[in-house]
Amino acid sequence: SQQGEEDPQALSIQEGENATMNCSYKTSINNLQWYRQNSGRGLVHLILIRSNEREKHSGRLRVTLDTSKKSSSLLITASRAADTASYFCATDPQNAGNMLTFGGGTRLMVKP
Amino acid sequence: DAGVIQSPRHEVTEMGQEVTLRCKPISGHNSLFWYRQTMMRGLELLIYFNNNVPIDDSGMPEDRFSAKMPNASFSTLKIQPSEPRDSAVYFCASSPRGQGKENIQYFGAGTRLSVL
């Protein structure tokens, strides 16, 4: 079952604008990850944030995690047309073996 | 490393036929996952293996689906007999979890299955 729920389901912005996607989950986690999927391709890991971390940066990506609210956000700054893709959050639940639980994804379109 | 390799990339078959999807995980990874992705249901975990042993197959939809991992470098997902509702993109992923590394999954390019 899908634990993570992304919001919004779809987002359309202009190149240069920032894009923010949110993820909510239900159980205690070891970490939370964000993946990107370009059309017709497999998912690619972007960034991981551990349960004891609150914020993490990687290039133009900024991820926050609020374990008290069981939520995370992914911010892409200065978006580019090449950022057009679907973005998925995935949680690594505690006591769930090696499984990740993926959300339904946010479809991001960046218009040139 | 070449990454996770899946074959075939595309498969078109007729209802009732047997379909076999193949996956070669990244060398040294000890966990392997099979997913199915459709517009309606999103990304669904079908089954995963640790050290070649099936751990959780609760996502396998029916007895028509079976998966094997005879060794650390090869896995198959078989559908027999196939039905039109099996049409989807099937992904294989591997992970080095349990080897002192984070549980990050590396996905193959997927197999797009169309059952007519």
PDB file of C-alpha atoms in Angstrom:
ATOM      1  CA  SER A   1       0.000   0.000   0.000  1.00  0.00           C
ATOM      2  CA  GLN A   2       1.123   3.548  -0.612  1.00  0.00           C
ATOM      3  CA  GLN A   3       1.970   5.294   2.628  1.00  0.00           C
ATOM      4  CA  GLY A   4       3.258   8.559   1.273  1.00  0.00           C
ATOM      5  CA  GLU A   5       0.865  11.021  -0.248  1.00  0.00           C
ATOM      6  CA  GLU A   6       2.236  13.809  -2.390  1.00  0.00           C
ATOM      7  CA  ASP A   7       0.634  17.175  -2.787  1.00  0.00           C
ATOM      8  CA  PRO A   8      -0.085  18.591  -5.283  1.00  0.00           C
ATOM      9  CA  GLN A   9      -0.670  15.784  -7.762  1.00  0.00           C
ATOM     10  CA  ALA A  10       0.334  18.103 -10.590  1.00  0.00           C
ATOM     11  CA  LEU A  11       2.208  21.393 -10.736  1.00  0.00           C
ATOM     12  CA  SER A  12       2.906  23.697 -13.672  1.00  0.00           C
ATOM     13  CA  ILE A  13       5.352  26.582 -13.376  1.00  0.00           C
ATOM     14  CA  GLN A  14       7.516  28.824 -15.515  1.00  0.00           C
ATOM     15  CA  GLU A  15      11.225  28.295 -15.891  1.00  0.00           C
ATOM     16  CA  GLY A  16      13.103  30.142 -13.162  1.00  0.00           C
ATOM     17  CA  GLU A  17      10.345  29.792 -10.594  1.00  0.00           C
ATOM     18  CA  ASN A  18      10.614  27.606  -7.504  1.00  0.00           C
ATOM     19  CA  ALA A  19       8.651  24.363  -7.209  1.00  0.00           C
ATOM     20  CA  THR A  20       7.502  22.971  -3.880  1.00  0.00           C
ATOM     21  CA  MET A  21       6.111  19.491  -3.396  1.00  0.00           C
ATOM     22  CA  ASN A  22       4.846  18.025  -0.154  1.00  0.00           C
ATOM     23  CA  CYS A  23       4.659  14.502   1.196  1.00  0.00           C
ATOM     24  CA  SER A  24       2.777  13.122   4.170  1.00  0.00           C
ATOM     25  CA  TYR A  25       3.195   9.694   5.706  1.00  0.00           C
ATOM     26  CA  LYS A  26       1.700   7.644   8.496  1.00  0.00           C
ATOM     27  CA  THR A  27       4.223   5.554  10.413  1.00  0.00           C
ATOM     28  CA  SER A  28       7.588   6.051  12.109  1.00  0.00           C
ATOM     29  CA  ILE A  29      10.446   6.058   9.659  1.00  0.00           C
ATOM     30  CA  ASN A  30      14.208   5.571   9.452  1.00  0.00           C
ATOM     31  CA  ASN A  31      14.514   8.005   6.576  1.00  0.00           C
ATOM     32  CA  LEU A  32      12.578   9.643   3.770  1.00  0.00           C
ATOM     33  CA  GLN A  33      13.755   9.801   0.180  1.00  0.00           C
ATOM     34  CA  TRP A  34      12.795  11.673  -2.966  1.00  0.00           C
ATOM     35  CA  TYR A  35      13.006  10.162  -6.425  1.00  0.00           C
ATOM     36  CA  ARG A  36      12.500  11.595  -9.902  1.00  0.00           C
ATOM     37  CA  GLN A  37      11.018   9.801 -12.874  1.00  0.00           C
ATOM     38  CA  ASN A  38      11.356  11.160 -16.378  1.00  0.00           C
ATOM     39  CA  SER A  39       8.778  10.028 -18.898  1.00  0.00           C
ATOM     40  CA  GLY A  40       9.405   6.453 -19.991  1.00  0.00           C
ATOM     41  CA  ARG A  41      12.263   5.942 -17.567  1.00  0.00           C
ATOM     42  CA  GLY A  42      12.889   4.312 -14.197  1.00  0.00           C
ATOM     43  CA  LEU A  43      12.975   6.205 -10.913  1.00  0.00           C
ATOM     44  CA  VAL A  44      16.206   7.914  -9.949  1.00  0.00           C
ATOM     45  CA  HIS A  45      17.177   8.663  -6.373  1.00  0.00           C
ATOM     46  CA  LEU A  46      17.615  12.379  -5.628  1.00  0.00           C
ATOM     47  CA  ILE A  47      18.119  12.883  -1.913  1.00  0.00           C
ATOM     48  CA  LEU A  48      17.710  11.137   1.434  1.00  0.00           C
ATOM     49  CA  ILE A  49      16.942  12.737   4.786  1.00  0.00           C
ATOM     50  CA  ARG A  50      17.261  10.778   8.012  1.00  0.00           C
ATOM     51  CA  SER A  51      14.645  10.875  10.744  1.00  0.00           C
ATOM     52  CA  ASN A  52      16.954  12.896  13.020  1.00  0.00           C
ATOM     53  CA  GLU A  53      17.571  15.549  10.354  1.00  0.00           C
ATOM     54  CA  ARG A  54      15.329  18.534   9.714  1.00  0.00           C
ATOM     55  CA  GLU A  55      16.734  19.960   6.504  1.00  0.00           C
ATOM     56  CA  LYS A  56      19.072  18.901   3.757  1.00  0.00           C
ATOM     57  CA  HIS A  57      20.405  20.526   0.614  1.00  0.00           C
ATOM     58  CA  SER A  58      21.776  19.145  -2.613  1.00  0.00           C
ATOM     59  CA  GLY A  59      22.425  21.617  -5.413  1.00  0.00           C
ATOM     60  CA  ARG A  60      19.097  23.259  -6.242  1.00  0.00           C
ATOM     61  CA  LEU A  61      17.200  20.800  -4.047  1.00  0.00           C
ATOM     62  CA  ARG A  62      16.136  21.500  -0.491  1.00  0.00           C
ATOM     63  CA  VAL A  63      14.326  18.896   1.576  1.00  0.00           C
ATOM     64  CA  THR A  64      12.727  19.403   4.955  1.00  0.00           C
ATOM     65  CA  LEU A  65      11.375  16.790   7.327  1.00  0.00           C
ATOM     66  CA  ASP A  66       8.972  17.298  10.227  1.00  0.00           C
ATOM     67  CA  THR A  67       8.591  13.997  12.032  1.00  0.00           C
ATOM     68  CA  SER A  68       6.059  15.434  14.482  1.00  0.00           C
ATOM     69  CA  LYS A  69       3.743  16.217  11.576  1.00  0.00           C
ATOM     70  CA  LYS A  70       4.902  13.231   9.535  1.00  0.00           C
ATOM     71  CA  SER A  71       5.534  15.415   6.542  1.00  0.00           C
ATOM     72  CA  SER A  72       8.304  16.427   4.175  1.00  0.00           C
ATOM     73  CA  SER A  73       8.732  18.969   1.442  1.00  0.00           C
ATOM     74  CA  LEU A  74      10.947  19.112  -1.630  1.00  0.00           C
ATOM     75  CA  LEU A  75      11.879  22.516  -2.989  1.00  0.00           C
ATOM     76  CA  ILE A  76      13.463  22.893  -6.403  1.00  0.00           C
ATOM     77  CA  THR A  77      14.868  26.380  -6.830  1.00  0.00           C
ATOM     78  CA  ALA A  78      15.343  28.209 -10.126  1.00  0.00           C
ATOM     79  CA  SER A  79      13.563  25.458 -12.044  1.00  0.00           C
ATOM     80  CA  ARG A  80      14.562  24.483 -15.562  1.00  0.00           C
ATOM     81  CA  ALA A  81      12.629  22.827 -18.372  1.00  0.00           C
ATOM     82  CA  ALA A  82      14.784  19.744 -17.756  1.00  0.00           C
ATOM     83  CA  ASP A  83      13.241  19.433 -14.272  1.00  0.00           C
ATOM     84  CA  THR A  84       9.968  18.386 -15.913  1.00  0.00           C
ATOM     85  CA  ALA A  85       9.283  14.939 -14.438  1.00  0.00           C
ATOM     86  CA  SER A  86       7.303  13.123 -11.774  1.00  0.00           C
ATOM     87  CA  TYR A  87       8.637  13.309  -8.248  1.00  0.00           C
ATOM     88  CA  PHE A  88       7.986  10.619  -5.649  1.00  0.00           C
ATOM     89  CA  CYS A  89       8.598  10.530  -1.947  1.00  0.00           C
ATOM     90  CA  ALA A  90       9.473   7.182  -0.408  1.00  0.00           C
ATOM     91  CA  THR A  91       9.591   6.305   3.257  1.00  0.00           C
ATOM     92  CA  ASP A  92      11.798   3.691   4.890  1.00  0.00           C
ATOM     93  CA  PRO A  93       9.458   2.541   7.663  1.00  0.00           C
ATOM     94  CA  GLN A  94      10.889   1.256  10.899  1.00  0.00           C
ATOM     95  CA  ASN A  95      10.649  -2.497  11.322  1.00  0.00           C
ATOM     96  CA  ALA A  96       9.646  -3.032   7.714  1.00  0.00           C
ATOM     97  CA  GLY A  97      12.712  -4.818   6.426  1.00  0.00           C
ATOM     98  CA  ASN A  98      14.194  -3.429   3.251  1.00  0.00           C
ATOM     99  CA  MET A  99      10.987  -2.101   1.755  1.00  0.00           C
ATOM    100  CA  LEU A 100      10.385   1.486   0.744  1.00  0.00           C
ATOM    101  CA  THR A 101       6.838   2.791   0.551  1.00  0.00           C
ATOM    102  CA  PHE A 102       6.302   5.128  -2.391  1.00  0.00           C
ATOM    103  CA  GLY A 103       3.696   7.836  -2.724  1.00  0.00           C
ATOM    104  CA  GLY A 104       1.595   8.567  -5.781  1.00  0.00           C
ATOM    105  CA  GLY A 105       3.928  11.252  -7.095  1.00  0.00           C
ATOM    106  CA  THR A 106       3.725  14.883  -8.188  1.00  0.00           C
ATOM    107  CA  ARG A 107       3.852  15.609 -11.915  1.00  0.00           C
ATOM    108  CA  LEU A 108       5.908  18.755 -12.434  1.00  0.00           C
ATOM    109  CA  MET A 109       5.877  20.645 -15.693  1.00  0.00           C
ATOM    110  CA  VAL A 110       8.335  23.495 -16.144  1.00  0.00           C
ATOM    111  CA  LYS A 111       7.479  25.683 -19.112  1.00  0.00           C
ATOM    112  CA  PRO A 112      10.347  27.357 -20.952  1.00  0.00           C
TER     113      PRO A 112
ATOM    114  CA  ASP B   1      28.621  -0.428 -13.139  1.00  0.00           C
ATOM    115  CA  ALA B   2      25.941  -0.668 -15.832  1.00  0.00           C
ATOM    116  CA  GLY B   3      23.117  -0.293 -13.348  1.00  0.00           C
ATOM    117  CA  VAL B   4      20.051  -2.502 -13.101  1.00  0.00           C
ATOM    118  CA  ILE B   5      19.393  -4.165 -16.435  1.00  0.00           C
ATOM    119  CA  GLN B   6      15.937  -5.283 -17.475  1.00  0.00           C
ATOM    120  CA  SER B   7      14.851  -7.180 -20.548  1.00  0.00           C
ATOM    121  CA  PRO B   8      12.981  -6.949 -22.733  1.00  0.00           C
ATOM    122  CA  ARG B   9      12.262  -3.196 -22.819  1.00  0.00           C
ATOM    123  CA  HIS B  10       8.979  -3.765 -24.585  1.00  0.00           C
ATOM    124  CA  GLU B  11       6.790  -6.839 -24.781  1.00  0.00           C
ATOM    125  CA  VAL B  12       3.584  -7.225 -26.740  1.00  0.00           C
ATOM    126  CA  THR B  13       1.742 -10.482 -26.342  1.00  0.00           C
ATOM    127  CA  GLU B  14      -1.699 -11.958 -26.666  1.00  0.00           C
ATOM    128  CA  MET B  15      -3.986 -12.848 -23.812  1.00  0.00           C
ATOM    129  CA  GLY B  16      -3.264 -16.304 -22.463  1.00  0.00           C
ATOM    130  CA  GLN B  17       0.399 -16.321 -23.395  1.00  0.00           C
ATOM    131  CA  GLU B  18       3.229 -16.721 -20.895  1.00  0.00           C
ATOM    132  CA  VAL B  19       5.392 -13.669 -20.282  1.00  0.00           C
ATOM    133  CA  THR B  20       8.814 -13.687 -18.641  1.00  0.00           C
ATOM    134  CA  LEU B  21      10.519 -10.502 -17.532  1.00  0.00           C
ATOM    135  CA  ARG B  22      14.174 -10.516 -16.588  1.00  0.00           C
ATOM    136  CA  CYS B  23      16.338  -8.481 -14.293  1.00  0.00           C
ATOM    137  CA  LYS B  24      20.029  -8.249 -13.517  1.00  0.00           C
ATOM    138  CA  PRO B  25      20.657  -6.254 -10.317  1.00  0.00           C
ATOM    139  CA  ILE B  26      23.708  -4.157  -9.577  1.00  0.00           C
ATOM    140  CA  SER B  27      26.596  -6.375  -8.585  1.00  0.00           C
ATOM    141  CA  GLY B  28      26.968  -6.587  -4.811  1.00  0.00           C
ATOM    142  CA  HIS B  29      23.426  -5.477  -4.008  1.00  0.00           C
ATOM    143  CA  ASN B  30      21.639  -7.917  -1.729  1.00  0.00           C
ATOM    144  CA  SER B  31      18.022  -6.806  -2.148  1.00  0.00           C
ATOM    145  CA  LEU B  32      15.918  -6.959  -5.292  1.00  0.00           C
ATOM    146  CA  PHE B  33      12.432  -5.549  -5.837  1.00  0.00           C
ATOM    147  CA  TRP B  34       9.788  -5.980  -8.526  1.00  0.00           C
ATOM    148  CA  TYR B  35       7.279  -3.146  -9.035  1.00  0.00           C
ATOM    149  CA  ARG B  36       4.369  -2.550 -11.377  1.00  0.00           C
ATOM    150  CA  GLN B  37       3.348   0.954 -12.470  1.00  0.00           C
ATOM    151  CA  THR B  38       0.048   1.978 -14.034  1.00  0.00           C
ATOM    152  CA  MET B  39      -1.736   5.289 -14.319  1.00  0.00           C
ATOM    153  CA  MET B  40      -4.633   4.009 -12.232  1.00  0.00           C
ATOM    154  CA  ARG B  41      -2.751   2.323  -9.389  1.00  0.00           C
ATOM    155  CA  GLY B  42       0.594   4.106  -9.396  1.00  0.00           C
ATOM    156  CA  LEU B  43       3.731   2.246  -8.326  1.00  0.00           C
ATOM    157  CA  GLU B  44       2.993  -1.064  -6.599  1.00  0.00           C
ATOM    158  CA  LEU B  45       5.534  -3.340  -4.920  1.00  0.00           C
ATOM    159  CA  LEU B  46       4.944  -6.905  -6.095  1.00  0.00           C
ATOM    160  CA  ILE B  47       7.680  -8.850  -4.332  1.00  0.00           C
ATOM    161  CA  TYR B  48      11.155  -8.400  -2.910  1.00  0.00           C
ATOM    162  CA  PHE B  49      14.111 -10.649  -2.195  1.00  0.00           C
ATOM    163  CA  ASN B  50      16.922 -10.433   0.350  1.00  0.00           C
ATOM    164  CA  ASN B  51      19.985 -12.535  -0.447  1.00  0.00           C
ATOM    165  CA  ASN B  52      17.990 -14.376  -3.141  1.00  0.00           C
ATOM    166  CA  VAL B  53      15.212 -15.350  -0.698  1.00  0.00           C
ATOM    167  CA  PRO B  54      11.660 -14.012  -1.219  1.00  0.00           C
ATOM    168  CA  ILE B  55      10.725 -11.959   1.825  1.00  0.00           C
ATOM    169  CA  ASP B  56       7.383 -10.366   1.019  1.00  0.00           C
ATOM    170  CA  ASP B  57       5.189 -11.384  -1.905  1.00  0.00           C
ATOM    171  CA  SER B  58       1.968  -9.905  -0.562  1.00  0.00           C
ATOM    172  CA  GLY B  59       1.819  -7.550  -3.524  1.00  0.00           C
ATOM    173  CA  MET B  60       1.709 -10.318  -6.105  1.00  0.00           C
ATOM    174  CA  PRO B  61      -1.799  -9.928  -7.495  1.00  0.00           C
ATOM    175  CA  GLU B  62      -2.677 -13.528  -8.287  1.00  0.00           C
ATOM    176  CA  ASP B  63      -1.303 -17.020  -8.650  1.00  0.00           C
ATOM    177  CA  ARG B  64      -0.714 -16.186 -12.288  1.00  0.00           C
ATOM    178  CA  PHE B  65       2.316 -14.189 -11.121  1.00  0.00           C
ATOM    179  CA  SER B  66       5.505 -15.839  -9.923  1.00  0.00           C
ATOM    180  CA  ALA B  67       9.042 -14.595  -9.288  1.00  0.00           C
ATOM    181  CA  LYS B  68      12.328 -16.343  -8.820  1.00  0.00           C
ATOM    182  CA  MET B  69      15.860 -15.363  -7.965  1.00  0.00           C
ATOM    183  CA  PRO B  70      18.079 -18.385  -8.636  1.00  0.00           C
ATOM    184  CA  ASN B  71      21.285 -16.456  -7.901  1.00  0.00           C
ATOM    185  CA  ALA B  72      22.498 -13.035  -6.842  1.00  0.00           C
ATOM    186  CA  SER B  73      22.751 -11.729 -10.388  1.00  0.00           C
ATOM    187  CA  PHE B  74      19.445 -12.748 -11.950  1.00  0.00           C
ATOM    188  CA  SER B  75      15.720 -12.641 -11.292  1.00  0.00           C
ATOM    189  CA  THR B  76      12.602 -13.360 -13.334  1.00  0.00           C
ATOM    190  CA  LEU B  77       8.978 -12.329 -13.050  1.00  0.00           C
ATOM    191  CA  LYS B  78       6.614 -14.633 -14.883  1.00  0.00           C
ATOM    192  CA  ILE B  79       2.959 -14.148 -15.758  1.00  0.00           C
ATOM    193  CA  GLN B  80       1.092 -17.235 -16.906  1.00  0.00           C
ATOM    194  CA  PRO B  81      -1.454 -16.873 -18.389  1.00  0.00           C
ATOM    195  CA  SER B  82      -1.311 -13.170 -19.162  1.00  0.00           C
ATOM    196  CA  GLU B  83      -4.423 -10.981 -19.263  1.00  0.00           C
ATOM    197  CA  PRO B  84      -5.051  -7.498 -20.712  1.00  0.00           C
ATOM    198  CA  ARG B  85      -5.250  -6.010 -17.189  1.00  0.00           C
ATOM    199  CA  ASP B  86      -1.616  -7.031 -16.674  1.00  0.00           C
ATOM    200  CA  SER B  87      -0.594  -4.341 -19.146  1.00  0.00           C
ATOM    201  CA  ALA B  88       1.737  -1.993 -17.270  1.00  0.00           C
ATOM    202  CA  VAL B  89       5.357  -0.995 -16.877  1.00  0.00           C
ATOM    203  CA  TYR B  90       7.256  -3.442 -14.690  1.00  0.00           C
ATOM    204  CA  PHE B  91      10.322  -2.185 -12.851  1.00  0.00           C
ATOM    205  CA  CYS B  92      13.095  -4.041 -11.139  1.00  0.00           C
ATOM    206  CA  ALA B  93      15.194  -2.291  -8.497  1.00  0.00           C
ATOM    207  CA  SER B  94      18.120  -3.316  -6.320  1.00  0.00           C
ATOM    208  CA  SER B  95      19.503  -1.992  -3.061  1.00  0.00           C
ATOM    209  CA  PRO B  96      22.643  -2.476  -0.950  1.00  0.00           C
ATOM    210  CA  ARG B  97      20.692  -2.271   2.293  1.00  0.00           C
ATOM    211  CA  GLY B  98      22.108  -4.313   5.158  1.00  0.00           C
ATOM    212  CA  GLN B  99      25.683  -3.867   4.042  1.00  0.00           C
ATOM    213  CA  GLY B 100      26.284  -0.743   6.121  1.00  0.00           C
ATOM    214  CA  LYS B 101      24.640   1.361   3.435  1.00  0.00           C
ATOM    215  CA  GLU B 102      21.435   3.333   3.202  1.00  0.00           C
ATOM    216  CA  ASN B 103      18.312   1.751   1.818  1.00  0.00           C
ATOM    217  CA  ILE B 104      18.464   3.528  -1.552  1.00  0.00           C
ATOM    218  CA  GLN B 105      16.912   1.744  -4.485  1.00  0.00           C
ATOM    219  CA  TYR B 106      18.334   1.775  -7.995  1.00  0.00           C
ATOM    220  CA  PHE B 107      15.784   1.186 -10.723  1.00  0.00           C
ATOM    221  CA  GLY B 108      16.067  -0.389 -14.126  1.00  0.00           C
ATOM    222  CA  ALA B 109      14.577   1.229 -17.202  1.00  0.00           C
ATOM    223  CA  GLY B 110      11.495  -0.979 -16.976  1.00  0.00           C
ATOM    224  CA  THR B 111       9.645  -3.373 -19.243  1.00  0.00           C
ATOM    225  CA  ARG B 112       6.528  -2.003 -20.916  1.00  0.00           C
ATOM    226  CA  LEU B 113       4.101  -4.915 -21.233  1.00  0.00           C
ATOM    227  CA  SER B 114       1.066  -4.820 -23.482  1.00  0.00           C
ATOM    228  CA  VAL B 115      -1.316  -7.773 -23.389  1.00  0.00           C
ATOM    229  CA  LEU B 116      -3.767  -7.699 -26.265  1.00  0.00           C
TER     230      LEU B 116
END
